PDB file of C-alpha atoms in Angstrom:
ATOM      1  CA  UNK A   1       0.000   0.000   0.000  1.00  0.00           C
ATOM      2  CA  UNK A   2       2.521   2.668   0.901  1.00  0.00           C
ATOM      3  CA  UNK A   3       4.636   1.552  -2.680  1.00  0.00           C
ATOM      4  CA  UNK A   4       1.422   2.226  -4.311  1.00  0.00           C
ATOM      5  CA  UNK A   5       0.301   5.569  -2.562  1.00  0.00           C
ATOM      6  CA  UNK A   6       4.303   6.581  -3.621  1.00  0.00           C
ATOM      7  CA  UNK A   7       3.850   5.915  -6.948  1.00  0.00           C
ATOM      8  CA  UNK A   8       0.318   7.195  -7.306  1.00  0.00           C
ATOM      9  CA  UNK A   9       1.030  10.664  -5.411  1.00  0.00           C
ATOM     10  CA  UNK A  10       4.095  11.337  -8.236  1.00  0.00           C
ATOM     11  CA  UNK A  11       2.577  10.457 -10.804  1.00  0.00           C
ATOM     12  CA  UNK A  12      -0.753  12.767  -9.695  1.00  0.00           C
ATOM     13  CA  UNK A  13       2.171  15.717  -9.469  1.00  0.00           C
ATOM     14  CA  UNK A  14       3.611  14.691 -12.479  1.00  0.00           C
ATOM     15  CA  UNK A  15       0.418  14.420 -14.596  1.00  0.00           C
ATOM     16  CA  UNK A  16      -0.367  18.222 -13.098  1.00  0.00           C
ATOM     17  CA  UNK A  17       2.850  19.462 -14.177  1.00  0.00           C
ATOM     18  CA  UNK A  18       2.997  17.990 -17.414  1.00  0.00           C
ATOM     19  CA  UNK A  19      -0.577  19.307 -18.188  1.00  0.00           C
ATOM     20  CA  UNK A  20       0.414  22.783 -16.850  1.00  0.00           C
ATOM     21  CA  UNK A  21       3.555  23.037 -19.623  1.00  0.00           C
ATOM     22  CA  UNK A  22       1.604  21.694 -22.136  1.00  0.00           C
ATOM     23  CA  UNK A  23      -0.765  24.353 -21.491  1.00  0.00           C
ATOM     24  CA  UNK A  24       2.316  27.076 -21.812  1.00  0.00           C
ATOM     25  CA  UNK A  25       3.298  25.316 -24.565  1.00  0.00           C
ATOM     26  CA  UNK A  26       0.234  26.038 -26.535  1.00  0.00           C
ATOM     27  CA  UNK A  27       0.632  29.566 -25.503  1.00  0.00           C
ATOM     28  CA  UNK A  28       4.184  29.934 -27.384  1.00  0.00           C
ATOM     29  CA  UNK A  29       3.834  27.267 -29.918  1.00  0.00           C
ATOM     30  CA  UNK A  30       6.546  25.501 -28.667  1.00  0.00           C
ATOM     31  CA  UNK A  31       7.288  22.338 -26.829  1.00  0.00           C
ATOM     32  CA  UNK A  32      10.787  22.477 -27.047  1.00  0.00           C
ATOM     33  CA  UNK A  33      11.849  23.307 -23.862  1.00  0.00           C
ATOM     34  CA  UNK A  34      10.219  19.897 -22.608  1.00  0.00           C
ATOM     35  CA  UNK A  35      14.104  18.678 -22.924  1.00  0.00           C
ATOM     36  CA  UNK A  36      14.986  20.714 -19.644  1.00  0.00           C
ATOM     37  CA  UNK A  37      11.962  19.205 -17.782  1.00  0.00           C
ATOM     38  CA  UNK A  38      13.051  15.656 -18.804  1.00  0.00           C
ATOM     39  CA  UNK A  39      15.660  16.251 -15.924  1.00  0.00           C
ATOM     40  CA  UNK A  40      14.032  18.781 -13.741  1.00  0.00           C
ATOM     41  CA  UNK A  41      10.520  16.376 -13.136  1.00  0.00           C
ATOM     42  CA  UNK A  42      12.911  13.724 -11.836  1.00  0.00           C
ATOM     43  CA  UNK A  43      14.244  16.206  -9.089  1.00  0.00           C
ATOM     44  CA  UNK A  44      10.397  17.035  -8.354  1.00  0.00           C
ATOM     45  CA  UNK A  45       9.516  13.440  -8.534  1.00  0.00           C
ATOM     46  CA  UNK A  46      13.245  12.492  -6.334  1.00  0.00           C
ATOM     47  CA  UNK A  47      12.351  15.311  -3.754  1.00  0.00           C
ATOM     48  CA  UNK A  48       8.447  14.425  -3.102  1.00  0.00           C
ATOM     49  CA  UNK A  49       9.737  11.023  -2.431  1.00  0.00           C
ATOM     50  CA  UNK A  50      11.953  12.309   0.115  1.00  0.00           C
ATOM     51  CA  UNK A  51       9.078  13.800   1.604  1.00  0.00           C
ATOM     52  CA  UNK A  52       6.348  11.164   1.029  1.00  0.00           C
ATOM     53  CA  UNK A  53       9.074   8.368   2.717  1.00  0.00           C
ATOM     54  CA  UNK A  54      10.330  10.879   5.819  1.00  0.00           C
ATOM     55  CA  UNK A  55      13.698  10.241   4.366  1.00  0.00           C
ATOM     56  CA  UNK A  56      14.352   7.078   5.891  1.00  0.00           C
ATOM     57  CA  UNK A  57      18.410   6.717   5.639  1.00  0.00           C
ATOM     58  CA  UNK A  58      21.719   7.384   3.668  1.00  0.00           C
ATOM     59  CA  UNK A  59      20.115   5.711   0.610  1.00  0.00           C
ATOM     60  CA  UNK A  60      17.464   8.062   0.298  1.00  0.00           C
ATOM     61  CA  UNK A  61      19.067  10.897   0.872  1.00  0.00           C
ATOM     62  CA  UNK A  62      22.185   9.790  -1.808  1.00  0.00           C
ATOM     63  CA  UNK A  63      19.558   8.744  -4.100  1.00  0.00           C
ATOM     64  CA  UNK A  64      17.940  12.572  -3.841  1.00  0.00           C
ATOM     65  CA  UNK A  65      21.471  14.306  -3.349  1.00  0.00           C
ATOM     66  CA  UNK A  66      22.532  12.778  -6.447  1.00  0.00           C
ATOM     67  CA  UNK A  67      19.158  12.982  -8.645  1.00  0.00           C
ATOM     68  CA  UNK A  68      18.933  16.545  -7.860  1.00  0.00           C
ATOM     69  CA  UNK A  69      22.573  17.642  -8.664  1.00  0.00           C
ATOM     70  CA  UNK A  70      22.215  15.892 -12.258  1.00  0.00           C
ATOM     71  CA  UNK A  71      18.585  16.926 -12.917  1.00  0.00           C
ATOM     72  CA  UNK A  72      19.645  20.649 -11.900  1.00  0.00           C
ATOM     73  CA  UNK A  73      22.559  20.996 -13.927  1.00  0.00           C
ATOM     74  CA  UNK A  74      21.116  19.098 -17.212  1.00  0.00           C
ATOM     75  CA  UNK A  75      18.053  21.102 -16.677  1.00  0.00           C
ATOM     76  CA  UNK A  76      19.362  24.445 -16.260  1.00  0.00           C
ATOM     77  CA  UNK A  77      21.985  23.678 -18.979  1.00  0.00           C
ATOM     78  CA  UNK A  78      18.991  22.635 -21.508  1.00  0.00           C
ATOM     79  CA  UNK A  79      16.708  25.420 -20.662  1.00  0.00           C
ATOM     80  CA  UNK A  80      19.659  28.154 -21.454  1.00  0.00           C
ATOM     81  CA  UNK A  81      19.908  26.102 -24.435  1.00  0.00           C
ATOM     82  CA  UNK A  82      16.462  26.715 -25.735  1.00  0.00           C
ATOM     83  CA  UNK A  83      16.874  29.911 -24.543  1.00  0.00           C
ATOM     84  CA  UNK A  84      19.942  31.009 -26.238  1.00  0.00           C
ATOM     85  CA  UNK A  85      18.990  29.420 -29.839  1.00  0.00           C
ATOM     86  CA  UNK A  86      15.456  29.065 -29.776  1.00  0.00           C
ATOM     87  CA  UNK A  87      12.862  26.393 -31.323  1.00  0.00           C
ATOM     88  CA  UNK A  88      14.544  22.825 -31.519  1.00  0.00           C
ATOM     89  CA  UNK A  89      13.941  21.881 -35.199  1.00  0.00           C
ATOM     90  CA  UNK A  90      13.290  18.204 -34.162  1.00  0.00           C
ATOM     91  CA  UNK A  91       9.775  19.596 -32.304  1.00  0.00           C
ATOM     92  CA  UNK A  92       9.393  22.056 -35.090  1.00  0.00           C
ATOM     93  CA  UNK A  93       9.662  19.241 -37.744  1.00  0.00           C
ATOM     94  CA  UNK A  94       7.518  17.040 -35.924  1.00  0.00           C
ATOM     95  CA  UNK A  95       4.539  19.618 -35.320  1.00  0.00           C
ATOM     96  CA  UNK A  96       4.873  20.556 -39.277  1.00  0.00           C
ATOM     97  CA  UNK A  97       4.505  17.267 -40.194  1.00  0.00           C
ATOM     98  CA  UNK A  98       1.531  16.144 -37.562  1.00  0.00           C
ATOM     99  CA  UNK A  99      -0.196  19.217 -39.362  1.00  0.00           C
ATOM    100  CA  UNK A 100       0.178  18.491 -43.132  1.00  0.00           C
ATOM    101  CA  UNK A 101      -0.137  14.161 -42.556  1.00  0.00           C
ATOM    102  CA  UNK A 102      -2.580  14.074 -39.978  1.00  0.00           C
ATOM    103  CA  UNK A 103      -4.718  17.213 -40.385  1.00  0.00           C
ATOM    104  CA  UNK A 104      -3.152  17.748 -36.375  1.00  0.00           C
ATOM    105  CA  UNK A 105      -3.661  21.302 -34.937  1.00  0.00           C
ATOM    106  CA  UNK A 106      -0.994  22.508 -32.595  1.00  0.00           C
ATOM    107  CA  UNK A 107      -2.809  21.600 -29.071  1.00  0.00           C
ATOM    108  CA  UNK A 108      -3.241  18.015 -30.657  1.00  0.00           C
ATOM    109  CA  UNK A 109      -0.104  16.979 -31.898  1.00  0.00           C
ATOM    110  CA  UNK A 110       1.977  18.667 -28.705  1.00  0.00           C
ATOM    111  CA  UNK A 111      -0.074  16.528 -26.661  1.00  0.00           C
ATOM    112  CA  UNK A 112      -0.506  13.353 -28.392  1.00  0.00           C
ATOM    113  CA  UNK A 113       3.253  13.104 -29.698  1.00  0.00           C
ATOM    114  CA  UNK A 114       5.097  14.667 -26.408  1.00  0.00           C
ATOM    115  CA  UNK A 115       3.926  15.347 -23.923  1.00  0.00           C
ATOM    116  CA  UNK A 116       2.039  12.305 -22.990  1.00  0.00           C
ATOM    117  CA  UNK A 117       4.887  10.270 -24.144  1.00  0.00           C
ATOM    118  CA  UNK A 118       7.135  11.962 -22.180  1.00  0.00           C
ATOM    119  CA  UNK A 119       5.395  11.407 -19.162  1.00  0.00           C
ATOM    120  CA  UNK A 120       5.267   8.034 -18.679  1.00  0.00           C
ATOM    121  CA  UNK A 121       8.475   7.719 -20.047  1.00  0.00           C
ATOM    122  CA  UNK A 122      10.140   9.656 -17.188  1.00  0.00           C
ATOM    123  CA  UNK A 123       7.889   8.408 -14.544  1.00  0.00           C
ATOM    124  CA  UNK A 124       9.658   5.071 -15.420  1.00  0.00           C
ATOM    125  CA  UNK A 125      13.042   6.144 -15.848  1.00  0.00           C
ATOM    126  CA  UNK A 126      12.704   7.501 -12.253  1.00  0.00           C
ATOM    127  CA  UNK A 127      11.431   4.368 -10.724  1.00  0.00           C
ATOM    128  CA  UNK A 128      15.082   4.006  -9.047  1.00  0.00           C
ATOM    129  CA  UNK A 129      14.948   7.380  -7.196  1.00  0.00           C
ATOM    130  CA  UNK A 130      11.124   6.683  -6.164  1.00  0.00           C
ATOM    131  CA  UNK A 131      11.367   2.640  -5.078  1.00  0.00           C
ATOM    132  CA  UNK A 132      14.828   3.518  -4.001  1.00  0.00           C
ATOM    133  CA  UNK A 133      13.232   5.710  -0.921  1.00  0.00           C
ATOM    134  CA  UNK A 134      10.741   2.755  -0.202  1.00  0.00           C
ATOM    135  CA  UNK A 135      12.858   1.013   2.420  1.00  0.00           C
ATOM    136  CA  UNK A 136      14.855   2.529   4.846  1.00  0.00           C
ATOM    137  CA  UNK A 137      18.338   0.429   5.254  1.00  0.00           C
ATOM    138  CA  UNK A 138      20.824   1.971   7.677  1.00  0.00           C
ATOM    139  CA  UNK A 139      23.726   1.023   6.171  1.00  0.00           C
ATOM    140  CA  UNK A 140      25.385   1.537   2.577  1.00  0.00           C
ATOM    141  CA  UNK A 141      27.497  -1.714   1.294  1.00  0.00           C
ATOM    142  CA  UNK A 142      29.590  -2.118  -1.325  1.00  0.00           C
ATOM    143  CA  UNK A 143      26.698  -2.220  -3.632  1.00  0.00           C
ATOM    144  CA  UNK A 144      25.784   1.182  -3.196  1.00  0.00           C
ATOM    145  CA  UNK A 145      29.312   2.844  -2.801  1.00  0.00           C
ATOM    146  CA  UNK A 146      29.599   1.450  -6.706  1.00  0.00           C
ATOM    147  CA  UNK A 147      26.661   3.183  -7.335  1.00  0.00           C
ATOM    148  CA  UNK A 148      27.498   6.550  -5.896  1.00  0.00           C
ATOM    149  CA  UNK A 149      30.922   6.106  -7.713  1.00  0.00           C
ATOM    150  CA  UNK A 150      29.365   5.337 -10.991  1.00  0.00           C
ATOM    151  CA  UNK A 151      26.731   8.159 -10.980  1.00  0.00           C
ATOM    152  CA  UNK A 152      29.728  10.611  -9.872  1.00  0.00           C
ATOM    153  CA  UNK A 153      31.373   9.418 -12.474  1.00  0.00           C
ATOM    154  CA  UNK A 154      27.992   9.471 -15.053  1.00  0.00           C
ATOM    155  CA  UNK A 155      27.685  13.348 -14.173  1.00  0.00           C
ATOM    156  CA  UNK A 156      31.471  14.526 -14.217  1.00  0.00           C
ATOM    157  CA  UNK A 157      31.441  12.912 -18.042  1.00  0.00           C
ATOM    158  CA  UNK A 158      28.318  14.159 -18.824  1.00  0.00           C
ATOM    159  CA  UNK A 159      28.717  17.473 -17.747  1.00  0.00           C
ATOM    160  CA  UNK A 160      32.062  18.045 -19.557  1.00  0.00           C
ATOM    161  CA  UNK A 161      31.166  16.292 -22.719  1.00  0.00           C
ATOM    162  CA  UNK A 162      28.477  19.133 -22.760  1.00  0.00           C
ATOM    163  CA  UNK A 163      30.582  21.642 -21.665  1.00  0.00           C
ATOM    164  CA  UNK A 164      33.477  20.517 -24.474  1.00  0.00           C
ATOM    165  CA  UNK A 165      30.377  20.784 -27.053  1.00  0.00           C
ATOM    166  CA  UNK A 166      29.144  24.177 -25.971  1.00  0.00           C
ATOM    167  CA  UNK A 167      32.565  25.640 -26.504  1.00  0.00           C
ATOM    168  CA  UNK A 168      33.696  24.050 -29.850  1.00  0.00           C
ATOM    169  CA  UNK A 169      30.235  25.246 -31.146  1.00  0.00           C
ATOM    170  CA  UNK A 170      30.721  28.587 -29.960  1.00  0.00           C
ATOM    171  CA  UNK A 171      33.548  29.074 -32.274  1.00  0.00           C
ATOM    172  CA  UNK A 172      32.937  30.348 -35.640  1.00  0.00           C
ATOM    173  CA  UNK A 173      35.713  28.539 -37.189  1.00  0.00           C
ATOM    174  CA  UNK A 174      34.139  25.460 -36.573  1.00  0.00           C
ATOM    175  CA  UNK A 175      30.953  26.038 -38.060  1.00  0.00           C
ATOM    176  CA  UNK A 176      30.683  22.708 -40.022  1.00  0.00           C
ATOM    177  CA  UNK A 177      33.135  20.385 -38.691  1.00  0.00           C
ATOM    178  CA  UNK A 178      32.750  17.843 -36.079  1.00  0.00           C
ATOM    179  CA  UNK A 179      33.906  17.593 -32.550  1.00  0.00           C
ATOM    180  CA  UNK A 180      36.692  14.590 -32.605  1.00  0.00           C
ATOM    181  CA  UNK A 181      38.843  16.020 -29.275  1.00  0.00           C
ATOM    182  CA  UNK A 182      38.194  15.849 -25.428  1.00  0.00           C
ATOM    183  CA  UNK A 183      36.124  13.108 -24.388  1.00  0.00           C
ATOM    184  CA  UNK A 184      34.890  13.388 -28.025  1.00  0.00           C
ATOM    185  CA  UNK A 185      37.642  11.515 -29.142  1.00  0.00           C
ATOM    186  CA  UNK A 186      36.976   8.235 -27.498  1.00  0.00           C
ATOM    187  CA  UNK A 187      33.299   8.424 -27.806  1.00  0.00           C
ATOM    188  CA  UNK A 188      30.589   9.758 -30.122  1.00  0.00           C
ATOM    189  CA  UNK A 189      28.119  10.375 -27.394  1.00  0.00           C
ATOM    190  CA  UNK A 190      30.095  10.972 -23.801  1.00  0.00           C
ATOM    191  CA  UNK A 191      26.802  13.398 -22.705  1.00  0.00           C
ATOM    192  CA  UNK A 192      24.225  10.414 -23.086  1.00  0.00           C
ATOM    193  CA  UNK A 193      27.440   7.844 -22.191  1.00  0.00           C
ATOM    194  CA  UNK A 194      27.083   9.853 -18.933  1.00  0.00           C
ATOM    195  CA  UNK A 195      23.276  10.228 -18.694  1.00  0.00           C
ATOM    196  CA  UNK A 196      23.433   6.418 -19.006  1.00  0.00           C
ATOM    197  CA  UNK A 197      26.335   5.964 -16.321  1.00  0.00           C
ATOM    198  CA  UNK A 198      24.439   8.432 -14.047  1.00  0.00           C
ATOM    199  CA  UNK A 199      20.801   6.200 -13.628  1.00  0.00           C
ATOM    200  CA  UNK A 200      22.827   1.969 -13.597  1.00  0.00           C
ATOM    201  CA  UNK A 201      24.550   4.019 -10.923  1.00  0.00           C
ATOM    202  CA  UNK A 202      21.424   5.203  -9.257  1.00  0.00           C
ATOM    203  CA  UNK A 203      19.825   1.856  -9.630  1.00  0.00           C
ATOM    204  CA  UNK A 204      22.849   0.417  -7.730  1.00  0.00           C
ATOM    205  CA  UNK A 205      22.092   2.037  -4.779  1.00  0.00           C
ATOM    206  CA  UNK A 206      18.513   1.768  -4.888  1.00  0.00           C
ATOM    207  CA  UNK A 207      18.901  -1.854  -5.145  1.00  0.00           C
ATOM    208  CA  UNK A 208      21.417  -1.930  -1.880  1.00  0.00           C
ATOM    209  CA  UNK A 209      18.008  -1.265  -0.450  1.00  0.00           C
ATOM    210  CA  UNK A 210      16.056  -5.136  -1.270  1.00  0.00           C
ATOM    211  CA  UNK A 211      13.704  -6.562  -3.459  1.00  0.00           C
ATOM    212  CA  UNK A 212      11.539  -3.376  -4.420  1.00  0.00           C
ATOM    213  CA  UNK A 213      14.463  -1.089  -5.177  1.00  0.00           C
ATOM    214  CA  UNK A 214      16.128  -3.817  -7.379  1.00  0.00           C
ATOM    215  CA  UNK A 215      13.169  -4.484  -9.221  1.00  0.00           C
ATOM    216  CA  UNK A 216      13.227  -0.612 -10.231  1.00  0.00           C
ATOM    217  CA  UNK A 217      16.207  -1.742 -13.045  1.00  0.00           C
ATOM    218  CA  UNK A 218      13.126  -0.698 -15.541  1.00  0.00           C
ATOM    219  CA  UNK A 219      14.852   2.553 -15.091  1.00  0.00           C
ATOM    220  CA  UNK A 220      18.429   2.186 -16.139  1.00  0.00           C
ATOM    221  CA  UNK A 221      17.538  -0.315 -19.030  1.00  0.00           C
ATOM    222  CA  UNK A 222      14.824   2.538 -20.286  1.00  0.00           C
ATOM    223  CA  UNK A 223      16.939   5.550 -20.151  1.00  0.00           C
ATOM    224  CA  UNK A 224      19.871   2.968 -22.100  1.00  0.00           C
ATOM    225  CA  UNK A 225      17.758   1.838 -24.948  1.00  0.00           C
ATOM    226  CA  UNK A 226      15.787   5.318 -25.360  1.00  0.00           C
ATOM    227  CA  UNK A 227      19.776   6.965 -25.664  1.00  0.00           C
ATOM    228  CA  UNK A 228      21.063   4.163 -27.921  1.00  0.00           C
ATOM    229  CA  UNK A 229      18.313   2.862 -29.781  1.00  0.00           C
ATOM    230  CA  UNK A 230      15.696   5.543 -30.191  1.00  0.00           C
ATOM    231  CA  UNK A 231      15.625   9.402 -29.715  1.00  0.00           C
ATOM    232  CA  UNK A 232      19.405   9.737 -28.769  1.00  0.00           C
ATOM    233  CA  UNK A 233      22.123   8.509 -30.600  1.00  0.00           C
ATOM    234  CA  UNK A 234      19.984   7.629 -33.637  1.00  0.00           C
ATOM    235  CA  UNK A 235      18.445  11.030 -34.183  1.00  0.00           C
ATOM    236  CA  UNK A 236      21.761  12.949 -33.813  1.00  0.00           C
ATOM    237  CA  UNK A 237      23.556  10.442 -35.966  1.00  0.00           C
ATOM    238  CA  UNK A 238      21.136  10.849 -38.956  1.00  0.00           C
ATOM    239  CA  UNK A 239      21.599  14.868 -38.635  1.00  0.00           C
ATOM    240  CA  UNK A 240      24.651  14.809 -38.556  1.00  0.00           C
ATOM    241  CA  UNK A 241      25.445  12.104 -41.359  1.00  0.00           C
ATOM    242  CA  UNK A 242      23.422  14.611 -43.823  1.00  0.00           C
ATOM    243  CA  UNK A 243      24.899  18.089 -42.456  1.00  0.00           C
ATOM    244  CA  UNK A 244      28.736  16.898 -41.661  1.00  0.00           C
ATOM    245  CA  UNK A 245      30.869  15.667 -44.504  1.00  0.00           C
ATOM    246  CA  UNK A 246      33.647  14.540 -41.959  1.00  0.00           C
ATOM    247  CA  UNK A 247      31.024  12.377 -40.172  1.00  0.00           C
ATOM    248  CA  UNK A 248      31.348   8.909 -41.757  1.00  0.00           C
ATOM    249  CA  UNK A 249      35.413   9.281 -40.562  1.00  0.00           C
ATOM    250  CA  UNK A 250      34.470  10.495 -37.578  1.00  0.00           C
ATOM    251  CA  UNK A 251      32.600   6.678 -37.092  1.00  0.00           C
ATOM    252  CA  UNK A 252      34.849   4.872 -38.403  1.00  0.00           C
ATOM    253  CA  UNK A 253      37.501   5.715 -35.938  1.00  0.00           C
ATOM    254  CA  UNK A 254      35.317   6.839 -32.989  1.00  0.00           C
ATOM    255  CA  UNK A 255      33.262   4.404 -30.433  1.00  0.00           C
ATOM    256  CA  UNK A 256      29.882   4.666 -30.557  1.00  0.00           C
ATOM    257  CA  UNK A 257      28.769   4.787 -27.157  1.00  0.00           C
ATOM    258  CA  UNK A 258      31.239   3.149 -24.630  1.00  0.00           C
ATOM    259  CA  UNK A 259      34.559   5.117 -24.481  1.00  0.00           C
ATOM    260  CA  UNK A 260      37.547   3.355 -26.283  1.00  0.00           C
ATOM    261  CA  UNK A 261      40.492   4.289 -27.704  1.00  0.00           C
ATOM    262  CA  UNK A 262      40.419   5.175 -31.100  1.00  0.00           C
ATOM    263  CA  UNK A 263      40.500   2.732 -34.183  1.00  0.00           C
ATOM    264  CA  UNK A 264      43.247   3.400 -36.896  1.00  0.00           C
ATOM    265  CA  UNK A 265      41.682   3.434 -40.343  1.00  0.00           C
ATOM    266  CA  UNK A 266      42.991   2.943 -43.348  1.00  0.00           C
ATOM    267  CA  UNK A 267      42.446   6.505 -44.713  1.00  0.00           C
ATOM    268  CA  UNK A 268      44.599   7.568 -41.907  1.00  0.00           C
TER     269      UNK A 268
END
């Protein structure tokens, strides 16, 4: 019962919030800042756990500590984003074509195609932070030290992979090229190779906590496959392909996803 009145009461404040920025979305005509509430409804969802539980030990209050520190600076970072260069062209592409296909007005397609996919798609994601909370377990074992190392770890790479991008695309000069140095150099994707790093290391210490915190691996495996598979690496990969020349070299010598030194090829 008190799993279920958890889960219920987030997803209640989720559903409100969710409703509420669709509502400003319709407003501006714009759902593109939804990217910066990905992270920032997993801090509200993290923190009314907190609350809901009491806060019962170390593992809850790692698992909101460490939620909140990379919701807040993924958030922020995303919402300057938006801010700074305006519509994303993957919402305005998507609206455009809901409209001519479907005969979808604005209010329509916003909801239908993201914001009530997004939802439940986060809700799940955050399962670790929220089942995490459930149980309170005094102390932290091995388990859950690997976990806080590995999210560290997830939001250090993260963070500078973003920061690394921010900067080479602030340069004029490289208008055009791609981003082969820093932690680009020994992956193609060290923000969502961080994101990913980040929530198995969440999961960790949610699972230090028993059955129900284990069983929250949903969220990890989710937030892998949506990076890898379907609107991460994928999307930016077919962009980029089209708009960068230097891509296809830039694959066959760079990792995908896990870091690795890079391969020698024979155009080299």
């Amino acid at each position: 019962m008190e799993i279920a009145q958890l889960l219920l009461l987030n997803a209640g404040v989720s559903i409100a919030l969710f409703i509420g920025l669709w509502l400003y979305s319709i407003r501006i005509k714009d759902p593109s800042f939804i990217d910066s509430w990905w992270p920032l409804g997993m801090v509200v969802m993290a923190l009314t756990s907190y609350l809901i539980t009491g806060g019962r030990g170390p593992h809850a209050a790692l698992l909101t500590l460490l939620c909140a520190v990379w919701g807040l600076r993924l958030g922020i970072y995303l919402l300057w984003r938006w801010r700074k260069h305006g519509a994303d062209r993957r919402y305005a592409t998507m609206m455009g074509k809901a409209k001519l296909e479907r005969g979808w007005d604005y209010p329509k397609a916003s909801l239908l195609l993201v914001f009530a996919l997004q939802m439940p798609l986060q809700f799940a994601v955050c399962l670790p932070v929220q089942l995490g909370q459930v149980h309170a377990t005094t102390d932290l074992s091995a388990i859950a030290w690997a976990g806080v190392a590995l999210a560290v770890i997830g939001i250090a790479f993260e963070s500078l992979g973003d920061w690394q991008l921010m900067k080479f695309k602030a340069n004029p000069a490289n208008n055009g090229k791609v981003l082969d140095t820093g932690l680009w150099r020994y992956t193609r994707h060290p923000n969502y190779f961080g994101d990913a790093c980040a929530w198995w290391g969440l999961w960790l210490i949610a699972a230090d906590t028993g059955l129900v915190g284990a069983v929250s691996i949903v969220g990890p495996v989710l937030i892998t496959f949506l990076l890898t598979k379907w609107s991460g690496v994928p999307t930016v990969e077919g962009r980029m392909r089209r708009k960068r020349p230097d891509y296809e070299a830039y694959v066959a010598r760079t990792s995908g996803f896990v870091p690795m030194p890079p391969k020698k090829v024979a155009a080299e």
